[in-house]
Short mmCIF file of C-alpha atoms and ligand atoms in Angstrom, two decimals:
data_model
loop_
_atom_site.label_atom_id
_atom_site.label_comp_id
_atom_site.label_asym_id
_atom_site.label_seq_id
_atom_site.Cartn_x
_atom_site.Cartn_y
_atom_site.Cartn_z
CA MET A 19 -0.03 -0.03 0.00
CA GLY A 20 2.69 2.41 1.03
CA ALA A 21 4.48 1.98 -2.27
CA ILE A 22 1.28 2.73 -4.25
CA THR A 23 0.60 5.96 -2.35
CA ALA A 24 4.19 7.10 -2.78
CA ALA A 25 4.01 6.49 -6.51
CA SER A 26 0.74 8.26 -6.82
CA LEU A 27 2.06 11.36 -5.02
CA ALA A 28 5.01 11.62 -7.21
CA LEU A 29 2.97 11.86 -10.28
CA PRO A 30 2.19 15.15 -12.20
CA ALA A 31 -1.44 15.91 -12.52
CA ASN A 32 -1.70 14.93 -16.13
CA GLU A 33 -0.37 11.44 -15.36
CA LEU A 34 -2.95 10.97 -12.73
CA ALA A 35 -5.53 11.79 -15.16
CA ALA A 36 -4.17 9.01 -17.45
CA ILE A 37 -6.91 6.73 -16.02
CA ALA A 38 -10.37 8.06 -16.39
CA ALA A 39 -13.05 7.56 -13.70
CA ASP A 40 -14.55 4.63 -15.60
CA GLY A 41 -11.08 2.91 -15.51
CA ARG A 42 -10.43 3.61 -19.14
CA VAL A 43 -6.61 4.50 -19.89
CA ARG A 44 -6.33 7.70 -21.70
CA PRO A 45 -3.65 7.87 -24.43
CA PHE A 46 -0.47 10.16 -24.50
CA ARG A 47 -0.30 10.92 -20.72
CA VAL A 48 2.90 9.06 -19.95
CA PRO A 49 6.31 9.46 -21.46
CA LEU A 50 7.75 6.59 -23.27
CA ALA A 51 10.21 4.53 -21.30
CA ILE A 52 13.19 2.82 -22.83
CA PRO A 53 14.41 -0.45 -21.45
CA PRO A 54 17.92 -0.12 -19.98
CA VAL A 55 20.82 -1.82 -21.78
CA MET A 56 22.44 -4.51 -19.67
CA THR A 57 26.12 -4.37 -18.62
CA PRO A 58 28.11 -7.62 -18.41
CA VAL A 59 29.52 -8.76 -15.11
CA ARG A 60 32.73 -9.67 -17.01
CA ARG A 61 34.23 -8.73 -20.26
CA GLY A 62 36.65 -11.29 -21.59
CA ARG A 63 38.77 -11.09 -24.65
CA ASN A 64 36.10 -12.51 -27.08
CA ARG A 65 33.15 -12.98 -24.93
CA ASP A 66 31.00 -11.14 -22.39
CA ILE A 67 29.37 -12.73 -19.48
CA TYR A 68 25.98 -11.52 -18.15
CA GLU A 69 24.05 -12.59 -14.99
CA VAL A 70 20.26 -12.11 -14.68
CA THR A 71 17.77 -13.11 -12.14
CA MET A 72 14.32 -14.00 -13.15
CA ARG A 73 12.06 -12.82 -10.32
CA LYS A 74 8.72 -11.63 -9.29
CA ALA A 75 8.23 -7.85 -9.09
CA ARG A 76 5.66 -5.09 -8.98
CA SER A 77 5.91 -2.85 -11.99
CA GLU A 78 4.27 0.59 -12.50
CA ILE A 79 2.68 0.07 -15.92
CA LEU A 80 -0.46 2.13 -15.51
CA PRO A 81 0.42 5.30 -13.62
CA GLY A 82 -0.20 5.15 -10.03
CA LYS A 83 -0.86 1.40 -9.92
CA LEU A 84 1.41 -1.56 -9.48
CA THR A 85 1.13 -4.75 -11.45
CA ARG A 86 2.52 -8.04 -10.37
CA THR A 87 4.84 -9.16 -12.99
CA TRP A 88 7.44 -11.92 -13.61
CA THR A 89 10.64 -10.25 -14.77
CA PHE A 90 14.21 -10.34 -15.84
CA ASP A 91 16.01 -8.25 -13.07
CA GLY A 92 12.81 -6.61 -12.07
CA ARG A 93 12.13 -5.03 -15.49
CA PHE A 94 9.06 -5.03 -17.58
CA PRO A 95 9.87 -5.57 -20.43
CA GLY A 96 13.24 -7.08 -19.72
CA PRO A 97 16.54 -5.18 -20.09
CA THR A 98 18.02 -4.99 -23.54
CA ILE A 99 21.06 -6.88 -24.45
CA LYS A 100 23.33 -5.44 -27.05
CA ALA A 101 25.68 -7.75 -28.82
CA THR A 102 28.29 -7.18 -31.37
CA ARG A 103 28.67 -9.64 -34.28
CA GLY A 104 31.58 -12.06 -33.77
CA ARG A 105 31.66 -11.53 -30.00
CA GLU A 106 30.09 -14.39 -27.99
CA ILE A 107 27.75 -13.74 -25.03
CA VAL A 108 27.17 -15.98 -22.22
CA ILE A 109 24.16 -15.40 -20.00
CA ARG A 110 23.63 -17.05 -16.75
CA ARG A 111 19.91 -16.91 -16.00
CA ARG A 112 18.95 -17.67 -12.44
CA ASN A 113 15.37 -18.63 -11.78
CA ALA A 114 14.00 -17.13 -8.60
CA LEU A 115 10.48 -17.15 -9.84
CA GLY A 116 9.20 -20.13 -8.07
CA VAL A 117 7.97 -21.69 -11.26
CA PRO A 118 9.96 -23.45 -14.10
CA THR A 119 10.90 -21.41 -17.12
CA THR A 120 13.15 -21.59 -20.14
CA THR A 121 14.46 -18.69 -22.30
CA HIS A 122 14.49 -18.63 -25.98
CA LEU A 123 16.46 -16.32 -28.20
CA HIS A 124 14.06 -15.63 -30.95
CA GLY A 125 15.86 -15.32 -34.31
CA GLY A 126 19.14 -16.45 -32.79
CA GLU A 127 21.43 -18.88 -34.53
CA VAL A 128 22.45 -20.81 -31.30
CA PRO A 129 23.35 -24.31 -30.21
CA TRP A 130 20.20 -26.15 -29.44
CA ARG A 131 20.97 -26.51 -25.67
CA SER A 132 21.03 -22.60 -25.55
CA ASP A 133 17.83 -22.32 -27.67
CA GLY A 134 15.27 -22.53 -24.81
CA HIS A 135 13.78 -25.84 -25.83
CA PRO A 136 10.35 -26.10 -24.10
CA SER A 137 11.37 -29.21 -22.35
CA LEU A 138 14.78 -28.00 -21.30
CA VAL A 139 13.63 -26.11 -18.28
CA ILE A 140 15.35 -24.04 -15.43
CA ASP A 141 13.83 -25.30 -12.29
CA PRO A 142 13.17 -22.91 -9.34
CA GLY A 143 16.37 -22.09 -7.72
CA GLN A 144 18.51 -23.33 -10.64
CA THR A 145 20.74 -21.33 -13.02
CA TYR A 146 21.17 -22.18 -16.64
CA GLU A 147 24.01 -20.88 -18.78
CA TYR A 148 23.03 -19.83 -22.28
CA VAL A 149 25.82 -19.38 -24.93
CA TYR A 150 25.11 -17.00 -27.90
CA PRO A 151 27.76 -17.09 -30.59
CA ASN A 152 26.48 -13.88 -32.40
CA GLN A 153 27.92 -14.97 -35.67
CA GLN A 154 25.02 -13.71 -37.53
CA GLU A 155 24.31 -10.41 -39.24
CA ALA A 156 22.99 -7.32 -37.35
CA ALA A 157 19.29 -7.70 -36.45
CA THR A 158 16.66 -6.92 -33.76
CA LEU A 159 16.14 -10.27 -31.92
CA TRP A 160 14.37 -10.74 -28.58
CA TYR A 161 14.38 -13.33 -25.82
CA HIS A 162 11.32 -14.74 -24.18
CA ASP A 163 10.09 -17.58 -22.22
CA HIS A 164 9.26 -20.80 -24.06
CA LEU A 165 7.95 -23.20 -21.37
CA CYS A 166 5.99 -26.13 -22.64
CA LYS A 167 2.28 -25.26 -22.44
CA GLU A 168 2.82 -22.19 -20.37
CA THR A 169 4.56 -19.91 -22.85
CA SER A 170 1.49 -17.69 -23.01
CA ARG A 171 1.25 -17.19 -19.30
CA ASN A 172 4.83 -16.69 -18.67
CA ASN A 173 5.12 -14.03 -21.53
CA TYR A 174 1.96 -12.36 -20.29
CA MET A 175 3.55 -11.92 -16.91
CA GLY A 176 6.52 -10.33 -18.47
CA LEU A 177 9.23 -12.65 -19.43
CA SER A 178 10.67 -11.02 -22.67
CA GLY A 179 13.04 -8.39 -23.62
CA LEU A 180 15.05 -7.25 -26.71
CA TYR A 181 18.40 -8.54 -27.93
CA ILE A 182 19.99 -6.40 -30.46
CA ILE A 183 22.98 -7.54 -32.69
CA GLU A 184 25.14 -4.82 -34.26
CA ASP A 185 27.81 -5.13 -36.85
CA GLU A 186 30.21 -3.02 -38.87
CA ALA A 187 28.39 -3.19 -42.26
CA GLU A 188 25.38 -1.57 -40.64
CA ASP A 189 27.43 0.93 -38.68
CA GLU A 190 28.89 2.33 -41.81
CA LEU A 191 25.55 3.18 -43.25
CA ASN A 192 25.26 6.08 -40.67
CA LEU A 193 21.75 5.43 -39.99
CA PRO A 194 20.31 7.27 -37.03
CA ARG A 195 21.94 5.97 -33.87
CA GLY A 196 22.40 6.45 -30.09
CA ARG A 197 19.50 8.34 -28.60
CA TYR A 198 17.87 8.37 -32.14
CA ASP A 199 17.74 4.57 -32.34
CA ILE A 200 14.78 3.73 -30.28
CA PRO A 201 13.16 0.31 -29.61
CA LEU A 202 9.40 0.07 -29.46
CA VAL A 203 8.06 -3.15 -27.99
CA LEU A 204 4.30 -3.49 -28.65
CA GLN A 205 2.13 -5.49 -26.38
CA ASP A 206 -1.58 -5.60 -25.33
CA ARG A 207 -2.79 -6.40 -21.96
CA ARG A 208 -6.01 -6.60 -19.96
CA PHE A 209 -5.95 -5.19 -16.51
CA ARG A 210 -8.05 -5.60 -13.39
CA ARG A 211 -9.17 -2.50 -11.52
CA ASN A 212 -6.34 -2.96 -8.98
CA GLY A 213 -3.73 -2.93 -11.72
CA SER A 214 -3.01 -6.62 -11.84
CA PHE A 215 -2.95 -8.47 -15.16
CA ALA A 216 -6.22 -10.20 -16.12
CA PHE A 217 -4.63 -13.36 -17.84
CA LYS A 218 -6.63 -16.24 -19.01
CA ASP A 219 -5.22 -19.11 -20.82
CA ARG A 220 -7.37 -19.38 -23.88
CA VAL A 221 -7.13 -21.59 -27.00
CA ASN A 222 -7.89 -19.21 -29.76
CA GLN A 223 -6.35 -15.95 -28.67
CA VAL A 224 -5.18 -13.88 -25.77
CA ARG A 225 -5.83 -10.16 -26.31
CA GLY A 226 -5.70 -7.06 -24.22
CA ASP A 227 -7.64 -3.64 -24.55
CA VAL A 228 -4.59 -1.59 -23.41
CA TYR A 229 -1.79 -1.02 -25.90
CA LEU A 230 1.56 -0.88 -24.36
CA VAL A 231 4.79 0.40 -25.67
CA ASN A 232 7.92 -0.67 -23.71
CA GLY A 233 5.61 -1.39 -20.96
CA ARG A 234 3.73 2.03 -20.77
CA PRO A 235 0.21 2.58 -22.06
CA MET A 236 0.01 4.64 -25.29
CA PRO A 237 2.88 6.94 -24.34
CA PHE A 238 4.25 10.02 -25.86
CA LEU A 239 7.76 10.73 -27.10
CA LYS A 240 9.30 14.25 -27.53
CA VAL A 241 11.43 14.27 -30.67
CA ALA A 242 13.63 16.63 -32.66
CA ASN A 243 12.87 17.53 -36.20
CA ARG A 244 15.17 15.04 -37.71
CA LYS A 245 15.40 11.28 -38.51
CA TYR A 246 14.95 8.55 -36.02
CA ARG A 247 15.19 4.78 -36.37
CA PHE A 248 12.55 2.75 -34.49
CA ARG A 249 12.98 -1.01 -33.99
CA ILE A 250 9.36 -2.21 -33.56
CA LEU A 251 8.73 -5.58 -32.09
CA ASN A 252 5.24 -7.10 -31.81
CA ALA A 253 5.56 -8.90 -28.61
CA SER A 254 1.79 -9.39 -28.26
CA HIS A 255 0.26 -12.72 -27.90
CA SER A 256 -2.39 -12.79 -30.65
CA ARG A 257 -2.83 -9.21 -31.99
CA GLY A 258 -1.58 -8.30 -35.41
CA TYR A 259 -1.12 -4.57 -35.93
CA ARG A 260 -1.37 -2.48 -39.01
CA LEU A 261 0.96 0.27 -38.33
CA SER A 262 0.46 3.67 -39.96
CA LEU A 263 0.86 7.39 -39.17
CA ASP A 264 -2.15 9.65 -38.74
CA SER A 265 -0.42 12.25 -40.71
CA GLY A 266 -0.98 9.99 -43.72
CA GLU A 267 2.75 10.04 -44.49
CA PRO A 268 4.28 6.72 -45.29
CA LEU A 269 6.52 4.83 -42.93
CA VAL A 270 9.86 4.08 -44.38
CA GLN A 271 10.67 0.40 -43.57
CA ILE A 272 14.38 -0.30 -43.50
CA GLY A 273 14.48 -3.59 -41.64
CA SER A 274 12.48 -6.73 -40.89
CA ASP A 275 13.05 -9.78 -38.49
CA GLN A 276 16.60 -10.54 -39.50
CA GLY A 277 17.98 -7.16 -40.10
CA LEU A 278 18.03 -4.52 -42.85
CA LEU A 279 16.05 -4.76 -46.06
CA ALA A 280 18.05 -4.38 -49.41
CA ALA A 281 16.60 -0.86 -49.81
CA PRO A 282 14.19 1.43 -47.89
CA ALA A 283 10.58 0.55 -48.53
CA PRO A 284 8.04 3.26 -47.87
CA ALA A 285 4.61 1.90 -46.92
CA THR A 286 1.47 3.64 -45.61
CA THR A 287 0.64 0.56 -43.60
CA ILE A 288 2.81 -2.10 -42.21
CA PRO A 289 1.31 -5.36 -40.94
CA LEU A 290 3.00 -6.67 -37.93
CA TRP A 291 2.07 -10.07 -36.46
CA PRO A 292 3.20 -11.47 -33.23
CA ALA A 293 7.10 -11.90 -33.05
CA GLU A 294 7.59 -9.96 -36.29
CA ARG A 295 9.93 -6.91 -36.22
CA ALA A 296 9.79 -3.88 -38.48
CA GLU A 297 12.42 -1.20 -38.33
CA VAL A 298 11.37 2.06 -39.74
CA VAL A 299 12.90 5.53 -40.08
CA ILE A 300 10.57 8.44 -39.55
CA ASP A 301 11.92 11.92 -40.63
CA PHE A 302 10.37 14.48 -38.39
CA SER A 303 11.94 17.33 -40.39
CA LYS A 304 8.81 17.05 -42.56
CA TYR A 305 6.84 18.42 -39.63
CA PRO A 306 6.88 21.94 -38.18
CA VAL A 307 8.13 22.17 -34.55
CA GLY A 308 4.87 21.81 -32.43
CA SER A 309 3.40 18.99 -34.51
CA ARG A 310 1.95 15.84 -32.92
CA ILE A 311 1.96 12.59 -35.02
CA VAL A 312 0.27 9.47 -33.84
CA LEU A 313 1.63 5.96 -34.58
CA GLN A 314 -1.59 4.03 -34.84
CA ASP A 315 -3.07 0.58 -35.48
CA LEU A 316 -5.39 0.64 -38.40
CA VAL A 317 -7.54 -2.07 -37.10
CA ASP A 318 -9.72 -2.29 -40.23
CA PRO A 319 -7.71 -1.03 -43.21
CA SER A 320 -10.89 -0.07 -45.17
CA ASP A 321 -12.01 2.16 -42.33
CA PRO A 322 -9.80 5.06 -41.14
CA THR A 323 -12.06 5.55 -38.10
CA SER A 324 -11.14 2.19 -36.84
CA ALA A 325 -7.54 3.43 -36.03
CA LYS A 326 -6.39 2.99 -32.47
CA PRO A 327 -3.57 5.01 -31.10
CA ILE A 328 -0.32 3.25 -30.18
CA MET A 329 1.76 6.29 -29.24
CA ARG A 330 2.31 9.88 -30.18
CA PHE A 331 5.47 11.80 -31.25
CA HIS A 332 5.70 15.49 -30.25
CA VAL A 333 8.16 17.47 -32.40
CA ASN A 334 9.36 19.94 -29.83
CA ARG A 335 12.71 21.10 -31.03
CA GLU A 336 15.14 21.84 -33.80
CA GLU A 337 18.34 19.97 -34.22
CA ASP A 338 20.95 19.13 -36.86
CA ASP A 339 20.78 15.77 -38.48
CA PRO A 340 24.14 14.21 -39.30
CA SER A 341 22.57 10.91 -40.04
CA SER A 342 21.72 9.39 -43.47
CA LEU A 343 19.26 7.12 -45.08
CA PRO A 344 21.11 5.49 -48.02
CA PRO A 345 19.11 4.21 -51.04
CA LEU A 346 20.77 0.82 -50.68
CA LEU A 347 21.05 -0.85 -47.31
CA ARG A 348 22.66 -4.22 -48.03
CA GLN A 349 23.03 -6.99 -50.55
CA ILE A 350 20.50 -9.83 -50.14
CA GLU A 351 21.17 -12.76 -52.34
CA ARG A 352 17.84 -14.40 -53.37
CA LEU A 353 17.49 -18.08 -52.57
CA MET A 354 15.92 -20.18 -55.21
CA PRO A 355 14.54 -23.63 -55.28
CA LEU A 356 16.82 -25.92 -57.28
CA PRO A 357 16.81 -29.66 -57.92
CA GLY A 358 17.76 -31.00 -54.61
CA THR A 359 15.73 -28.54 -52.64
CA VAL A 360 13.76 -30.37 -50.04
CA GLU A 361 10.09 -29.53 -50.35
CA ARG A 362 7.80 -29.66 -47.23
CA VAL A 363 4.10 -28.88 -46.77
CA PHE A 364 2.56 -27.89 -43.54
CA ARG A 365 -1.25 -27.67 -43.24
CA LEU A 366 -2.42 -25.45 -40.52
CA SER A 367 -5.89 -26.12 -38.93
CA GLN A 368 -7.91 -26.51 -35.80
CA ASN A 369 -8.97 -30.14 -35.16
CA LEU A 370 -12.41 -31.34 -33.89
CA ALA A 371 -11.25 -31.15 -30.38
CA GLY A 372 -10.41 -27.47 -30.80
CA LYS A 373 -6.74 -27.77 -30.78
CA TRP A 374 -4.58 -26.01 -33.23
CA VAL A 375 -2.45 -28.55 -35.18
CA ILE A 376 0.10 -28.78 -37.93
CA ASN A 377 -0.52 -31.48 -40.49
CA GLY A 378 -3.16 -32.87 -38.13
CA LYS A 379 -0.79 -33.31 -35.22
CA ALA A 380 -0.68 -31.57 -31.96
CA PHE A 381 2.71 -30.89 -30.29
CA ASP A 382 4.46 -33.71 -28.69
CA ALA A 383 7.74 -33.08 -27.10
CA GLY A 384 8.62 -36.77 -27.50
CA ARG A 385 8.09 -36.72 -31.21
CA ILE A 386 10.49 -35.52 -34.06
CA ASP A 387 8.44 -34.19 -36.89
CA ILE A 388 11.17 -33.55 -39.34
CA SER A 389 14.82 -33.96 -39.67
CA PRO A 390 16.48 -31.38 -41.90
CA ARG A 391 20.17 -31.92 -42.71
CA LEU A 392 22.85 -29.19 -42.27
CA GLY A 393 23.75 -27.75 -45.68
CA ASP A 394 20.48 -28.50 -47.18
CA THR A 395 18.17 -25.86 -48.75
CA GLU A 396 14.41 -26.43 -47.95
CA ALA A 397 11.28 -24.80 -49.28
CA TRP A 398 8.33 -24.98 -46.86
CA THR A 399 4.80 -24.25 -47.88
CA PHE A 400 2.44 -23.20 -45.08
CA ILE A 401 -1.21 -23.77 -46.06
CA ASN A 402 -3.81 -22.23 -43.84
CA ASP A 403 -7.00 -24.27 -43.58
CA SER A 404 -8.52 -22.10 -41.04
CA SER A 405 -10.03 -18.63 -40.59
CA ALA A 406 -7.30 -17.35 -38.27
CA THR A 407 -4.10 -15.82 -39.15
CA HIS A 408 -1.02 -17.87 -38.12
CA PRO A 409 2.38 -16.15 -37.74
CA MET A 410 4.61 -19.15 -38.46
CA HIS A 411 7.97 -19.05 -36.85
CA ILE A 412 11.11 -21.29 -37.51
CA HIS A 413 13.97 -21.56 -34.95
CA LEU A 414 17.66 -21.59 -35.87
CA VAL A 415 17.30 -20.46 -39.58
CA ARG A 416 16.43 -17.29 -41.41
CA PHE A 417 14.37 -17.59 -44.43
CA GLN A 418 12.96 -15.61 -47.55
CA ILE A 419 9.46 -15.50 -48.76
CA LEU A 420 9.18 -17.08 -52.16
CA ASP A 421 5.42 -16.39 -52.78
CA ARG A 422 2.12 -15.87 -51.16
CA GLY A 423 0.18 -18.09 -53.54
CA ASP A 424 -1.23 -15.67 -56.14
CA LEU A 425 -0.94 -12.58 -53.85
CA GLN A 426 1.78 -10.00 -54.01
CA VAL A 427 4.61 -10.19 -51.51
CA SER A 428 5.32 -6.56 -50.31
CA PRO A 429 8.81 -4.98 -50.44
CA GLY A 430 8.80 -4.83 -46.60
CA GLU A 431 8.73 -8.80 -46.70
CA MET A 432 11.61 -9.22 -49.14
CA GLY A 433 14.20 -9.28 -46.57
CA TRP A 434 15.44 -12.10 -44.18
CA LYS A 435 12.57 -13.31 -42.03
CA ASP A 436 12.15 -15.68 -39.19
CA THR A 437 8.42 -15.27 -38.67
CA VAL A 438 5.80 -15.13 -41.54
CA ARG A 439 2.11 -14.34 -41.37
CA VAL A 440 -0.17 -16.88 -43.06
CA ASP A 441 -3.46 -15.24 -43.84
CA PRO A 442 -6.78 -17.01 -43.38
CA SER A 443 -7.17 -19.57 -46.12
CA GLY A 444 -3.88 -18.34 -47.54
CA ARG A 445 -0.63 -19.88 -48.31
CA VAL A 446 2.99 -18.87 -48.13
CA ARG A 447 6.16 -20.48 -49.50
CA VAL A 448 9.54 -19.75 -47.78
CA ILE A 449 12.99 -20.91 -48.49
CA MET A 450 15.93 -21.53 -46.13
CA LYS A 451 19.31 -22.99 -45.81
CA PHE A 452 20.18 -25.09 -42.77
CA GLU A 453 23.29 -23.82 -41.20
CA GLY A 454 25.20 -23.55 -38.10
CA PHE A 455 23.97 -26.01 -35.49
CA ALA A 456 22.58 -29.55 -35.35
CA GLY A 457 20.05 -30.47 -32.66
CA ARG A 458 16.47 -29.99 -31.56
CA TYR A 459 14.61 -26.87 -32.57
CA MET A 460 11.01 -25.97 -32.82
CA PHE A 461 8.84 -24.36 -35.42
CA HIS A 462 5.45 -23.22 -34.47
CA CYS A 463 2.60 -20.45 -34.67
CA HIS A 464 3.60 -17.39 -32.70
CA ASN A 465 0.06 -16.71 -31.62
CA LEU A 466 1.01 -17.84 -28.10
CA ALA A 467 -2.39 -19.11 -27.47
CA HIS A 468 -2.06 -21.34 -30.58
CA GLU A 469 1.44 -22.42 -29.72
CA ASP A 470 0.39 -23.63 -26.32
CA HIS A 471 -2.67 -25.45 -27.84
CA SER A 472 -0.66 -27.09 -29.62
CA MET A 473 0.51 -25.64 -33.03
CA MET A 474 4.12 -26.48 -32.64
CA GLY A 475 6.43 -29.08 -34.23
CA GLN A 476 9.90 -30.28 -33.32
CA MET A 477 12.86 -30.78 -35.88
CA ARG A 478 16.01 -32.60 -35.33
CA VAL A 479 18.67 -30.91 -37.47
CA THR A 480 21.33 -33.55 -38.38
CA GLY A 481 24.78 -33.66 -40.11
CA GLY A 482 27.67 -31.43 -39.52
CA SER A 483 30.69 -32.37 -37.41
CA ASP A 484 30.82 -35.43 -35.07
CA GLU A 485 30.43 -33.10 -32.15
CA GLN A 486 27.34 -31.52 -33.69
CA GLN A 487 25.92 -34.95 -34.15
CA ARG A 488 26.65 -35.97 -30.67
CA GLN A 489 24.87 -32.80 -29.36
CA ALA A 490 21.90 -33.60 -31.58
CA GLY A 491 21.63 -37.01 -30.06
CA GLY A 492 19.16 -38.42 -27.60
CA TYR A 493 17.84 -37.31 -24.24
CA VAL A 494 20.33 -37.04 -21.61
CA GLY A 495 18.66 -38.22 -18.56
CA ALA A 496 15.61 -37.05 -16.55
CA SER A 497 15.93 -33.82 -14.52
CA SER A 498 16.13 -34.21 -10.88
CA SER A 499 12.99 -32.52 -10.03
CA ALA A 500 10.31 -34.43 -11.89
CA SER A 501 7.98 -33.72 -9.07
CA LEU A 502 7.34 -30.03 -10.13
CA PRO A 503 4.02 -29.12 -11.50
CA PHE A 504 5.29 -29.35 -15.00
CA LYS A 505 2.80 -30.58 -17.54
CA CYS A 506 4.86 -31.69 -20.55
CA ASP A 507 5.77 -35.25 -19.86
CA ILE A 508 9.28 -35.20 -21.52
CA ARG A 509 12.27 -33.61 -19.99
CA LEU A 510 15.57 -33.19 -21.71
CU1 C2O B 601 9.74 -16.42 -30.34
CU2 C2O B 601 9.86 -20.40 -30.49
O1 C2O B 601 9.67 -18.39 -30.48
CU1 CU B 602 12.39 -18.47 -32.12
CU1 CU B 603 -1.85 -19.77 -35.09
#
């Protein structure tokens, strides 16, 4: 109680008014928060060591209220980790939550034992060491809980954060950087009157009525009249956003899930489904000082009045802009199916029992669904036999979209991806090369309600060196704490 009163007293009047008498949260009353960047506990010659504790916390998300959260180091969302290509990161994650958990690095090319396999859990009180080689190109990745059947709840409570890889090629472009390079983590949540999350494990979707950016409801950001880079992550459970500006100006997309596009792609709307990332440059020099521009979700693209505010930019000052936006961002070699390319088809549907399934099968941690070989190129076709959108995600590899059946693939989707939206009754064909590591990895729908119930498959990547094969091998004995309330029967 004491803490709540103290927090309320410290608030300026306009923040207090952020919550209307009827409980509705008013937009643009609180400033955008930016998750702090973690510092390593030790810097070695080629690797940095981090330590983080997963623990319960109370976070001020709605002004003047405290929400019970499950966090990395007490932060909602978690602190940002910044990596440099070629420099390894080791993270020791200690679980002080009181429930099992496991952390996945979404979009990371990592050894499978560091991939956060849903059955490879960190039991309460235990510490697990994750090794991230960071051999891949610059990209905005993110880490999040991946516990078998509890991913939805654990993420809702707060177990996610950003992981940004930087590299020289990107540095040389002189894009907006430093305080002009801002992450925007989009989430939606439902709150009870007392500020606690109203989470319910649902099979079809988990949605909230309050839009959060970096853990604050529909915030504002004061900006200078210059270019900014925004790294937008959809960390919501089920909600797809159609991002647009209320000024009608296009958003200039420069990156997607796995880093920069080949060239900037202006678009009036950018669809962003769970786990997808879009990086955009907004040039506020177009607007006179004093302008306010809303980043919004065009809920129904055919009806402009359906737009819901996500956050607002307030151009409040003049500043020089030494950054640039080059017409070419990087070379992206197109992958093409050739003789020898392995073709796979995945049909996405809901079975008679109401479960979400891939090729008719619900997830089973004890079953290997496919065994791609290192070095092989594979083309996967996702066919959606349902009326829901499925953002399909593949661990370990990055892919390119070959086609969307008869529909156009937009320029913003022509870069490297790790998650792709499959529209209702639609189809998408993607192509990838298996590289890096052998072992057990997942592929699944990233609507976390679907993922938990049970739209996920397991692949065992084979081949490579003897060591890689050994690592990819069988289960290595049961965990000591089999008595915990853990619902997936297999433990690795
Ligand atoms: Cu971000 Cu397996 O997921
Ligand atoms: Cu992933
Ligand atoms: Cu789905």
